[in-house]
Short mmCIF file of C-alpha atoms and ligand atoms in Angstrom, two decimals:
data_model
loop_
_atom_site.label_atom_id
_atom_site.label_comp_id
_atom_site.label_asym_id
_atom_site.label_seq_id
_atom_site.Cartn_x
_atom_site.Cartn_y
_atom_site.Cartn_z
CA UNK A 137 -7.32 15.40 -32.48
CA UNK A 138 -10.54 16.22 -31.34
CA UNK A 139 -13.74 14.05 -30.62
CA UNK A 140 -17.10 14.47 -29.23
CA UNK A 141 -17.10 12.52 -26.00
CA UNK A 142 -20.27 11.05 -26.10
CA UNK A 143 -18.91 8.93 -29.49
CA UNK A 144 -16.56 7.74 -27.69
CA UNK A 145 -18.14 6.60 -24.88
CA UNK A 146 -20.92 5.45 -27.34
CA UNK A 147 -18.24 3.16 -28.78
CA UNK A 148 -17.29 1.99 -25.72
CA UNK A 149 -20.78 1.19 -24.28
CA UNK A 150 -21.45 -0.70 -27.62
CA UNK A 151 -18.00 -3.06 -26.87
CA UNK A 152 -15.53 -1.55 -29.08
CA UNK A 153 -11.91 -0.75 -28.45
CA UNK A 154 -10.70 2.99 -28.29
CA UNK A 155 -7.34 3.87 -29.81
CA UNK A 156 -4.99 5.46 -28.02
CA UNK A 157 -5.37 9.15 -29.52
CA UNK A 158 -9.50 8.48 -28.42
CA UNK A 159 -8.44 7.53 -24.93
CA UNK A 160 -6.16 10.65 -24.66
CA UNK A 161 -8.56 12.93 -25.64
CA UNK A 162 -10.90 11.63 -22.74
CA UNK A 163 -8.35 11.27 -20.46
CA UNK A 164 -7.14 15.01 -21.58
CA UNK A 165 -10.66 16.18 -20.98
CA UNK A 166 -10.64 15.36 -17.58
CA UNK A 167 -7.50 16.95 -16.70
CA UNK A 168 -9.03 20.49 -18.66
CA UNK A 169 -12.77 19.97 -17.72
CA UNK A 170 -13.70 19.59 -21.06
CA UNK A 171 -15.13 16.24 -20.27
CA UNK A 172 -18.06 16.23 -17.83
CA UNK A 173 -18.52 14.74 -14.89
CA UNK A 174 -21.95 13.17 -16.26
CA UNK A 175 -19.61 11.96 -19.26
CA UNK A 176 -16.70 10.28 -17.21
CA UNK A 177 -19.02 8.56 -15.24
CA UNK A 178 -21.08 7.22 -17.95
CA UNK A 179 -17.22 6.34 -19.55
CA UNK A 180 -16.40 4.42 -16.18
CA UNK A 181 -19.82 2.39 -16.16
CA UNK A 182 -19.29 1.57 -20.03
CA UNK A 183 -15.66 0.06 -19.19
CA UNK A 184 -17.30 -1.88 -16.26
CA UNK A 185 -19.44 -3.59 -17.95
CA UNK A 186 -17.46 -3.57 -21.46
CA UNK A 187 -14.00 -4.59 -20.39
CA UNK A 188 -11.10 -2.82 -22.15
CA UNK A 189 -8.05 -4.67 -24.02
CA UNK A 190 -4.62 -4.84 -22.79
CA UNK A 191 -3.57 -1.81 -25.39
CA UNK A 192 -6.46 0.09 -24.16
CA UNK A 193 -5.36 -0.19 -20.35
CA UNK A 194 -1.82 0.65 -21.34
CA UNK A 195 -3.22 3.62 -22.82
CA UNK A 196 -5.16 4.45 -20.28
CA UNK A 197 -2.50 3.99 -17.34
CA UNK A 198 -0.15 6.41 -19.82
CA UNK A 199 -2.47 9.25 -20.45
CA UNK A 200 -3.06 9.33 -16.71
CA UNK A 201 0.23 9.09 -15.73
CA UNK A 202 1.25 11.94 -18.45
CA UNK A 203 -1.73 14.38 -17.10
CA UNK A 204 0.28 15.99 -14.67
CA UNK A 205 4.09 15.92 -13.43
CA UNK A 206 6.45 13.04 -14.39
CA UNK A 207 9.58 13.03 -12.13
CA UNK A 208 13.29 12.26 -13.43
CA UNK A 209 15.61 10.41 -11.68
CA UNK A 210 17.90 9.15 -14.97
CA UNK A 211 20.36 11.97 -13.35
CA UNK A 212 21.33 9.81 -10.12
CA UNK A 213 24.19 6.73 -9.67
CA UNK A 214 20.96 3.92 -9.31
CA UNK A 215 17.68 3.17 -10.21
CA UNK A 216 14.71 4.37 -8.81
CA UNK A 217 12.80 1.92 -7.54
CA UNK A 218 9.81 1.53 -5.55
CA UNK A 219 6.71 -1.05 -4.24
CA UNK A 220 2.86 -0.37 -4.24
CA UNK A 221 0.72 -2.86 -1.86
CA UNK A 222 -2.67 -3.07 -2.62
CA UNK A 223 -3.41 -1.98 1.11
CA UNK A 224 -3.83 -4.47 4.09
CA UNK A 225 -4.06 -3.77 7.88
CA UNK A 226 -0.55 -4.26 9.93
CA UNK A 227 0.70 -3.62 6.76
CA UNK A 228 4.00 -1.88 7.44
CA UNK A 229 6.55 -3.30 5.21
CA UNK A 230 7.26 0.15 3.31
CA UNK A 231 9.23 1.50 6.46
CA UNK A 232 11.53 -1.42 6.21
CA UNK A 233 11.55 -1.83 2.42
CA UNK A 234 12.51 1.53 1.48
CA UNK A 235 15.58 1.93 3.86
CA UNK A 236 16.52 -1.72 2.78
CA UNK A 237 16.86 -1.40 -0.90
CA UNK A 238 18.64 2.32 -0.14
CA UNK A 239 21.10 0.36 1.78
CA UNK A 240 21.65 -1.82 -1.18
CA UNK A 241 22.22 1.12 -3.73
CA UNK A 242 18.29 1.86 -5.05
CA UNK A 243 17.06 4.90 -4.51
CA UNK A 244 13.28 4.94 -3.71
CA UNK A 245 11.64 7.93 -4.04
CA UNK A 246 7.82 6.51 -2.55
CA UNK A 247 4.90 8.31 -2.72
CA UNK A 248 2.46 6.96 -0.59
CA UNK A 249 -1.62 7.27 -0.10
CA UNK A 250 -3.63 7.28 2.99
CA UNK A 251 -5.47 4.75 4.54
CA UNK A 252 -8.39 3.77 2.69
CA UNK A 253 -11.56 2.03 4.69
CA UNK A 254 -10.25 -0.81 6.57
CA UNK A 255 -7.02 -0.48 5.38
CA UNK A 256 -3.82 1.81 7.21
CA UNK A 257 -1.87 3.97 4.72
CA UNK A 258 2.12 4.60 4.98
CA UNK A 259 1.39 8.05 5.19
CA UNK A 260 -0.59 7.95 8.81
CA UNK A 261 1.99 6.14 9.77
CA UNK A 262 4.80 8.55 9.24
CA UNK A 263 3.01 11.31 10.15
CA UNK A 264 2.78 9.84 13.76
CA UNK A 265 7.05 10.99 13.88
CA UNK A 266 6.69 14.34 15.47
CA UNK A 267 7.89 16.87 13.02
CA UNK A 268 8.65 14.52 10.12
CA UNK A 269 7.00 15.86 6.99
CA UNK A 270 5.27 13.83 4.47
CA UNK A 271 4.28 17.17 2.12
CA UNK A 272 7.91 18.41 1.24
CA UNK A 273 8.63 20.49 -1.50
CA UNK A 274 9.97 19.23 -4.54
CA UNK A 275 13.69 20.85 -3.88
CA UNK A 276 13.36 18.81 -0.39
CA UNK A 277 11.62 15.63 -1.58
CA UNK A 278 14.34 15.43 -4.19
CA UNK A 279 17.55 16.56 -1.53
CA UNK A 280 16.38 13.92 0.57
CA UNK A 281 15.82 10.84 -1.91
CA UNK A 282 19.15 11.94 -3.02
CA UNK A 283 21.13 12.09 0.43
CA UNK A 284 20.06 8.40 1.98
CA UNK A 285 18.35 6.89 -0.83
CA UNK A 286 14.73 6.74 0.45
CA UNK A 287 11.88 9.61 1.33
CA UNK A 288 8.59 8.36 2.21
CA UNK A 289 6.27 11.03 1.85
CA UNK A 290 2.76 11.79 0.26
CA UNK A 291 0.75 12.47 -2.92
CA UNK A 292 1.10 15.61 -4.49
CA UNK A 293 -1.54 17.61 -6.49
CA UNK A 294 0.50 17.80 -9.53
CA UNK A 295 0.83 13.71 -10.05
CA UNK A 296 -1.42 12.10 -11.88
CA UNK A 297 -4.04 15.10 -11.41
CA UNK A 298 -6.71 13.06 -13.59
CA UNK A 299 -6.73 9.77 -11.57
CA UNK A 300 -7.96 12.31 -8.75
CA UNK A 301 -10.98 13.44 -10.82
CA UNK A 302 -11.65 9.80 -12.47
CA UNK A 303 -11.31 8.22 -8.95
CA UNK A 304 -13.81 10.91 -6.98
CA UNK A 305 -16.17 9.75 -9.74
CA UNK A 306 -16.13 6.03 -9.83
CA UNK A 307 -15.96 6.55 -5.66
CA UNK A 308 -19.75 7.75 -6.06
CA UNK A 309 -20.78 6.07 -9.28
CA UNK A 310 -20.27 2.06 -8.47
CA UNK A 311 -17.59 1.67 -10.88
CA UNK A 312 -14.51 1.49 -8.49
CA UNK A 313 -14.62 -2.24 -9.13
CA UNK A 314 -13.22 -2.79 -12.41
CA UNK A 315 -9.72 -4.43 -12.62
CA UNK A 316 -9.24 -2.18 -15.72
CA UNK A 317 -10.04 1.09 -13.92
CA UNK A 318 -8.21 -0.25 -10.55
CA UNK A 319 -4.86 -0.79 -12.85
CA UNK A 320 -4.52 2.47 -14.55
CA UNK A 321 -5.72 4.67 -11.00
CA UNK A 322 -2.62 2.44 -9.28
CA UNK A 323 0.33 2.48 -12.40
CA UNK A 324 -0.55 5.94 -13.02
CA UNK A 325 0.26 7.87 -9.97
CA UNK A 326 3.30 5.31 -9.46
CA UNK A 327 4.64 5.68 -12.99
CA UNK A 328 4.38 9.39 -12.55
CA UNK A 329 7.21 8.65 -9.67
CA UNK A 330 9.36 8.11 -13.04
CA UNK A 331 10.92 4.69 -11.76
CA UNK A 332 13.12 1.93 -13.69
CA UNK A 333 11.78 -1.07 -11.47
CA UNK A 334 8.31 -1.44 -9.55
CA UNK A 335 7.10 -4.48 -7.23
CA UNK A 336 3.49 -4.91 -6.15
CA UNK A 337 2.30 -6.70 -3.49
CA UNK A 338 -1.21 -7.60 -4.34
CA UNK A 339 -2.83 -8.87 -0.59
CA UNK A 340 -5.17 -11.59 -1.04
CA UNK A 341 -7.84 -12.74 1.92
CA UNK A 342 -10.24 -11.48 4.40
CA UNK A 343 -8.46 -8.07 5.05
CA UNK A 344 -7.56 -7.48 1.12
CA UNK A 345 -9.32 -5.24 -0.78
CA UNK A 346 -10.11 -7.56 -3.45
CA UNK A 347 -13.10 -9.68 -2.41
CA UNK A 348 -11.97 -13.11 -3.72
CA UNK A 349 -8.59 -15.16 -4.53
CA UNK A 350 -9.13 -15.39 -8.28
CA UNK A 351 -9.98 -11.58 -7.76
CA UNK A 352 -6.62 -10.63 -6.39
CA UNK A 353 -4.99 -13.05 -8.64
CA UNK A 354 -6.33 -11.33 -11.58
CA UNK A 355 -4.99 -7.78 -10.42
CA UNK A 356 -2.19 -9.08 -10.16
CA UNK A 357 -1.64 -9.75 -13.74
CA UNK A 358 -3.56 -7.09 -15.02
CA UNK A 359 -1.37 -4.65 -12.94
CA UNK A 360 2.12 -6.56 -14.01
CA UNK A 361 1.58 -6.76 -17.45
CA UNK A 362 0.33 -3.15 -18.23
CA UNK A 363 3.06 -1.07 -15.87
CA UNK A 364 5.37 -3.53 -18.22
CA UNK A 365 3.11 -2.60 -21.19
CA UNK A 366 4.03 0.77 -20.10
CA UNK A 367 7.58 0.26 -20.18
CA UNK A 368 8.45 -0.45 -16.44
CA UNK A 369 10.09 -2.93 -15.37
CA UNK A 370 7.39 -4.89 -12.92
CA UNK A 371 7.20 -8.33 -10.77
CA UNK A 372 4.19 -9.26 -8.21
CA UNK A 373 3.96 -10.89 -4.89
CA UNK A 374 0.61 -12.32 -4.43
CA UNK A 375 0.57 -12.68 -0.48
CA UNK A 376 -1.57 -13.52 2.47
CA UNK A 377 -3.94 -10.91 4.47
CA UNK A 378 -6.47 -13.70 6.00
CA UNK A 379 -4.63 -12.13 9.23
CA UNK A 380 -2.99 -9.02 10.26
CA UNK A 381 0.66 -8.94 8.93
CA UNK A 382 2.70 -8.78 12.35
CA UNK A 383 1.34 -8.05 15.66
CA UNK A 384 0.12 -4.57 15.65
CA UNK A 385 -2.43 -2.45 13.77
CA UNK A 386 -2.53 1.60 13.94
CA UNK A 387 -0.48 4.10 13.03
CA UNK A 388 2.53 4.71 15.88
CA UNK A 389 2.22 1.64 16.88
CA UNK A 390 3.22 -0.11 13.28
CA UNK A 391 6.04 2.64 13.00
CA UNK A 392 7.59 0.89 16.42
CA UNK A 393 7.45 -2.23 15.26
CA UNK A 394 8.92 -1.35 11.61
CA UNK A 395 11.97 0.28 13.79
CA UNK A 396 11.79 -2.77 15.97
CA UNK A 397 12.24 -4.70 12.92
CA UNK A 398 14.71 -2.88 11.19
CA UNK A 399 17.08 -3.18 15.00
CA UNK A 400 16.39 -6.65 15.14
CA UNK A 401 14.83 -6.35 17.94
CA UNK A 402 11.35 -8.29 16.75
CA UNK A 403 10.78 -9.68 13.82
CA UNK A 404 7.61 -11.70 12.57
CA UNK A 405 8.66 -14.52 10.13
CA UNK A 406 6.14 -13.52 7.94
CA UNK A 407 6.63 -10.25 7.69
CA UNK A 408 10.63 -10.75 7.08
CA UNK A 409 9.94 -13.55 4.81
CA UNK A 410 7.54 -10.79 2.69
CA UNK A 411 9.44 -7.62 3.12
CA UNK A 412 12.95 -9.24 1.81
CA UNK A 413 11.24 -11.04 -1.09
CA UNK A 414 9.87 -7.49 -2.29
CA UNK A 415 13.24 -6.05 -1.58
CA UNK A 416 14.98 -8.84 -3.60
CA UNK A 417 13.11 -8.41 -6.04
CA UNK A 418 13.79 -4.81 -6.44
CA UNK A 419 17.32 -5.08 -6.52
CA UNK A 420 16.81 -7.70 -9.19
CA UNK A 421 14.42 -5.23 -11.15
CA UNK A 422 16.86 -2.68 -11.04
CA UNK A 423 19.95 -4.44 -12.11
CA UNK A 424 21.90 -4.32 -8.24
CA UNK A 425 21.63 -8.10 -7.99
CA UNK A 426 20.42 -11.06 -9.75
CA UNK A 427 18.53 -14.32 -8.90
CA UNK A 428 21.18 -15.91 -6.98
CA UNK A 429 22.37 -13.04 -4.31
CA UNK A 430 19.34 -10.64 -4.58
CA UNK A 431 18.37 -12.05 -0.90
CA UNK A 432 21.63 -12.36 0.66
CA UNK A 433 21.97 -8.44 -0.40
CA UNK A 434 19.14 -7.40 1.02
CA UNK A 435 19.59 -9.30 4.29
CA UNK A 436 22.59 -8.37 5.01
CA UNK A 437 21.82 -4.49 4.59
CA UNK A 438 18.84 -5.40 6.90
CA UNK A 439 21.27 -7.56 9.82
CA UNK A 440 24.19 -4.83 9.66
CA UNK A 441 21.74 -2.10 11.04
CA UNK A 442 22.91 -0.01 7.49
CA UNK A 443 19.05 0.06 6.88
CA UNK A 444 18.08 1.30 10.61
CA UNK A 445 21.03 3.77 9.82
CA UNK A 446 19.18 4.69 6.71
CA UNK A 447 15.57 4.86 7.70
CA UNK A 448 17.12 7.29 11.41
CA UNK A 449 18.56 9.50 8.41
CA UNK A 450 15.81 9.89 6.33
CA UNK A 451 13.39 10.60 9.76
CA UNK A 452 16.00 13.40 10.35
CA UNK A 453 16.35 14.60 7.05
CA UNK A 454 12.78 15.09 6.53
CA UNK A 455 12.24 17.08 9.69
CA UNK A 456 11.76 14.31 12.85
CA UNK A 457 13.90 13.36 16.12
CA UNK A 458 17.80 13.06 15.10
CA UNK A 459 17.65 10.18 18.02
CA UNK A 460 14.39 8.46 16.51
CA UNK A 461 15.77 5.09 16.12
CA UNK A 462 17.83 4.96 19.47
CA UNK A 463 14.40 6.68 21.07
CA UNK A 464 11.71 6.15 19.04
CA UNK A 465 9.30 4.93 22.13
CA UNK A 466 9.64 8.59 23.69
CA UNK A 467 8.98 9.92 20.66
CA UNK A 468 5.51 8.24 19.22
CA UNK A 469 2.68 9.25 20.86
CA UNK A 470 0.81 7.30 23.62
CA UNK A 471 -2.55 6.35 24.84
CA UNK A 472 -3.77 7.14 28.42
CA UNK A 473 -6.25 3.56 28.28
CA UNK A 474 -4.59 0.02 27.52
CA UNK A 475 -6.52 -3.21 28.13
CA UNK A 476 -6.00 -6.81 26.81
CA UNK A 477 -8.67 -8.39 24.81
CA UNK A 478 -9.58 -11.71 26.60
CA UNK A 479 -9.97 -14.97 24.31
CA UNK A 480 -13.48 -16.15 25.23
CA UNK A 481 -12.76 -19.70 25.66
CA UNK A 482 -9.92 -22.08 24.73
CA UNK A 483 -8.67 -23.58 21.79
CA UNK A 484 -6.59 -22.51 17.91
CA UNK A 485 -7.16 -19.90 17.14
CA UNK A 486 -8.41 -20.97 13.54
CA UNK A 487 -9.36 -17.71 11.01
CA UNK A 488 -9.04 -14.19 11.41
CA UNK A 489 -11.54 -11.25 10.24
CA UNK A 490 -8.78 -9.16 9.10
CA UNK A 491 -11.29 -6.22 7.60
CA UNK A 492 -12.98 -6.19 10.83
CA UNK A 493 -9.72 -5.87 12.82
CA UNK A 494 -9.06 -3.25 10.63
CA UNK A 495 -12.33 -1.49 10.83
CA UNK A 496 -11.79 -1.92 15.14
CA UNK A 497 -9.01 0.44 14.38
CA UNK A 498 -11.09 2.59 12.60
CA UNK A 499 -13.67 2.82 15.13
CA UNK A 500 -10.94 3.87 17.90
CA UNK A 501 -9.96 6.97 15.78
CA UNK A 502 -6.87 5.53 13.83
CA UNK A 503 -8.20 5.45 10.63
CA UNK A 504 -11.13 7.57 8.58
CA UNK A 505 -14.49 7.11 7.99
CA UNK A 506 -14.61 10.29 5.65
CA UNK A 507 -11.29 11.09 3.72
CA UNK A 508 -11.53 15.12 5.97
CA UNK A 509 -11.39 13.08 9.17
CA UNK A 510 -8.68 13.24 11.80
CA UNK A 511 -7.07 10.54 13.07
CA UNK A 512 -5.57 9.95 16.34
CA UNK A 513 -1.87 8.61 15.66
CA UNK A 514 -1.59 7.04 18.95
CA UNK A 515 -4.55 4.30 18.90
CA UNK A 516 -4.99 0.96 17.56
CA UNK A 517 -3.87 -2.79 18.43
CA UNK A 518 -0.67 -4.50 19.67
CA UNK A 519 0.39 -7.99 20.72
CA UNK A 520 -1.97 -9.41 18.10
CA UNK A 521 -2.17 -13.31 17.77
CA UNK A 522 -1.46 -15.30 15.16
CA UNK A 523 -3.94 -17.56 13.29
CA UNK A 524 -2.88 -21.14 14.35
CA UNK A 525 -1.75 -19.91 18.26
CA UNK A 526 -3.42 -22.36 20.95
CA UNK A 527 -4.68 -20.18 23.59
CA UNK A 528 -6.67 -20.89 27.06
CA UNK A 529 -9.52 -19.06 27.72
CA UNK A 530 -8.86 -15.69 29.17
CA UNK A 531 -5.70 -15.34 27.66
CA UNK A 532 -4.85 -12.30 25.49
CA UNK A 533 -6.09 -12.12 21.60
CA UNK A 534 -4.90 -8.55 21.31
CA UNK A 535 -4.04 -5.15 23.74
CA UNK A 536 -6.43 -2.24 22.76
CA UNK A 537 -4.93 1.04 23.11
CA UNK A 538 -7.48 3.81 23.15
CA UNK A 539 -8.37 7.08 24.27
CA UNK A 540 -11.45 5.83 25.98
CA UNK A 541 -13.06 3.03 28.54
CA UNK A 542 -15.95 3.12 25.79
CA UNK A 543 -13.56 3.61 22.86
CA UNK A 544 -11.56 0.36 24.32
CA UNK A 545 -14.42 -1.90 24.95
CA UNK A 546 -16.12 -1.22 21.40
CA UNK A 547 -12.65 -2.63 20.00
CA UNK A 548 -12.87 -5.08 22.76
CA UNK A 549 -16.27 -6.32 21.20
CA UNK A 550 -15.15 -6.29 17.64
CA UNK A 551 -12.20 -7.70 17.99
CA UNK A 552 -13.39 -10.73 20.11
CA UNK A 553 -16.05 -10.99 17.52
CA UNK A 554 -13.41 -11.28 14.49
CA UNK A 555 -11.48 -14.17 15.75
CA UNK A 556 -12.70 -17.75 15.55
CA UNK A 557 -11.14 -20.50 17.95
CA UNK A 558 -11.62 -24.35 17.06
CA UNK A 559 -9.83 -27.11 17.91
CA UNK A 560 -7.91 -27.97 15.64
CA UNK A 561 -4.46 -26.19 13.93
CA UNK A 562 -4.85 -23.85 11.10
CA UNK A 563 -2.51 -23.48 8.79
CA UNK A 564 -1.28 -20.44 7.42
CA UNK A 565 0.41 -18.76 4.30
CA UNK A 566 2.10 -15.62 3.47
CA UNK A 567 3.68 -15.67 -0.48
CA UNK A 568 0.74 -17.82 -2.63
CA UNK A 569 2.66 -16.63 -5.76
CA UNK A 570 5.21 -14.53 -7.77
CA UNK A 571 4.66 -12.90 -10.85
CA UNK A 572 7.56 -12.07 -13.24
CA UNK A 573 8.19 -8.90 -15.40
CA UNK A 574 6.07 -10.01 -18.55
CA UNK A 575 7.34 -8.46 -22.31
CA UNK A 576 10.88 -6.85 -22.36
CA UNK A 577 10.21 -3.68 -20.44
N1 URA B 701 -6.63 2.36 -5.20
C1 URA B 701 -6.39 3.25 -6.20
O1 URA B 701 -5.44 4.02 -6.13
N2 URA B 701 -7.22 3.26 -7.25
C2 URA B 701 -8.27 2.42 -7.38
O2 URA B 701 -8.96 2.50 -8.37
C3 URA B 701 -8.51 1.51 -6.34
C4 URA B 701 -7.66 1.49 -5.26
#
């Protein structure tokens, strides 16, 4: 059926709710360029301000995802499952998470973004592996998901083609902060994956892109109960990013410590309690385990090396080093400066800047300021301390690896200025809260 836009976004502006047939006309329009720019913009500012119901946002999310591609995976032995974070910095887990659930019988086909601002994206990381690719064809993407049970690889013009209109808008229009507009943008180009079983991990703190708790919180449940609105079967972590998850932050560097992690050869306690409570969940949405040996599954897929087996095949499969697990340090690509960052006096350290640790990587090349940039794969931070670590002065808050003397003591001064010592403990969190599937999706 056919509308004149500017009714619609009349009605909008005015508080009413569109019906679904309204909102996939609009949505339609901006897929076909029958819809202006001037008119999706003035759409986005009306839903800012006017808020849209929970039917509305479902219908939103499903005329996005159905604007371009939507895969099928009903013709493979398990379900395809996958995770979405809301984007943090040291934020790693989908190198371990995908070859974990594989190992346990999910396939997880993951299409992942960028970095974003302060934030890293999966796909940096990966592209780091020489001669891994994260643009495969379809035939490959599909081979490959297929083969080990995991492909990590990147966004492709054909999903969700609206969402990359809509978004380009709201980017230069002030309306990328509406929890209604955030929800669809993220479910749609997930849903278009086609999966049975989704987990989000929805970062909350100073490195999250939400700007408050009750912010993140409310993401969270605006982003569970419209995927399962949308018939997909979805559960939430709500977790910590008041520090940098792990010890690193940059590209190569967070792909060593993933295949560090997946060895056994380091692993934070945060970031295994996090990355296994994702996975369990997964194998819970998608019907491999339930409640009660969900996380003995997944640990034991991670402890057996079958997920390092996993994650070496898929590097291989998609193009990298056969030997990347066994040699991934002469592999990843190094810096010619390291220096340590030296704590400026003594004492706990007591809270943690995470967006300016993140933007420090930024500023050494390893993430963008404009979304043309290159990055440099090899920068960014190691040996990063925890909030709550009593250090003496002079001792090490983070390494620096950079390009530059000047490059290194800019991150030197940022990073320095992002830390706070006191003297007393701080104490720390990682999971505030779990969400369960809401409905019967
Ligand atoms: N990330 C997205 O993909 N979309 C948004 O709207 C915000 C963050």
């Amino acid at each position: 059926m056919a509308y004149l836009p500017q009714e619609l976004i009349t009605k909008k502006r005015d508080g009413g709710a569109l019906s679904g047939d309204e909102i996939a006309f609009l949505v339609g329009g901006m897929t076909n360029g029958a819809v202006t720019d001037a008119q999706i913009s003035s759409f986005a500012m009306a839903v800012f301000f006017r808020g849209m119901e929970m039917d509305e946002r479902v219908a939103l999310t499903l005329a996005m995802r159905d604007s371009g591609d939507v895969l099928d995976w009903s013709h493979l032995d398990g379900p395809a499952l996958d995770k979405h974070s809301t984007g943090g910095v040291g934020d790693n887990l989908s190198l371990m998470l995908a070859p974990i659930v594989a190992a346990c019988g999910g396939y997880v086909p993951m299409i992942s973004g960028r970095g974003l601002g302060h934030t890293g994206g999966t796909l940096d990381k990966m592209d780091s592996i020489p001669g891994y690719t994260t643009q495969p064809d379809n035939v490959l993407f599909r081979k490959v998901t297929e083969a080990c049970g995991c492909a990590i690889i990147g966004q492709t013009a054909s999903l969700a083609p609206a969402d990359k209109r809509f978004y380009g808008i709201r980017d230069v229009t002030a309306t990328v902060e509406s929890i209604d507009l955030i929800t669809a943008s993220i479910l749609s180009k997930k849903l278009a994956a086609g999966l049975d079983g989704l987990v989000l991990d929805v970062k909350s703190g100073s490195g999250a892109f939400m700007p408050t708790h009750e912010q993140s919180e409310a993401l969270a449940e605006s982003l569970v109960a419209v995927a399962n609105g949308a018939g997909t079967k979805t559960s939430a972590l709500l977790t910590d990013m008041n520090e940098v998850l792990g010890h690193a932050a940059g590209n190569a560097v967070e792909v060593a410590t993933a295949v560090e992690f997946l060895i056994g050869q380091a692993q934070d306690p945060r970031v295994r309690e996090i990355t296994l409570a994702l996975c369990a969940d997964m194998l819970v949405l998608g019907g491999l385990a339930d409640e009660t040996d969900s996380m003995e599954k997944v640990a034991e897929a991670l402890d057996s090396g079958r997920a390092a087996d996993t994650f070496g095949e898929m590097v291989t499969l998609l193009g990298g080093p056969s030997d990347f697990v066994d040699s991934y340090r002469t592999h990843l690509p190094a810096t010619p400066v390291t220096r340590d960052v030296p704590a400026p006096a003594s004492g706990y350290v007591t809270t943690m800047d995470t967006r300016q640790i993140g933007l420090a990587v930024v500023a050494l090349g390893g993430g963008r300021t404009n979304p043309a940039d290159p990055i440099d794969h090899a920068v960014g931070l190691t040996h990063i301390t925890d909030v709550g670590t009593k250090i003496s002065k002079g001792d090490p808050l983070a390494r620096v690896l950079a390009r530059t003397e000047d490059q290194a003591d800019e991150a030197i001064r940022r990073v320095t200025a992002a830390v706070t010592l006191g003297d007393k403990p701080a104490s720390r969190s990682s999971i505030y809260r779990r969400l369960a599937p809401t409905g019967d999706a």
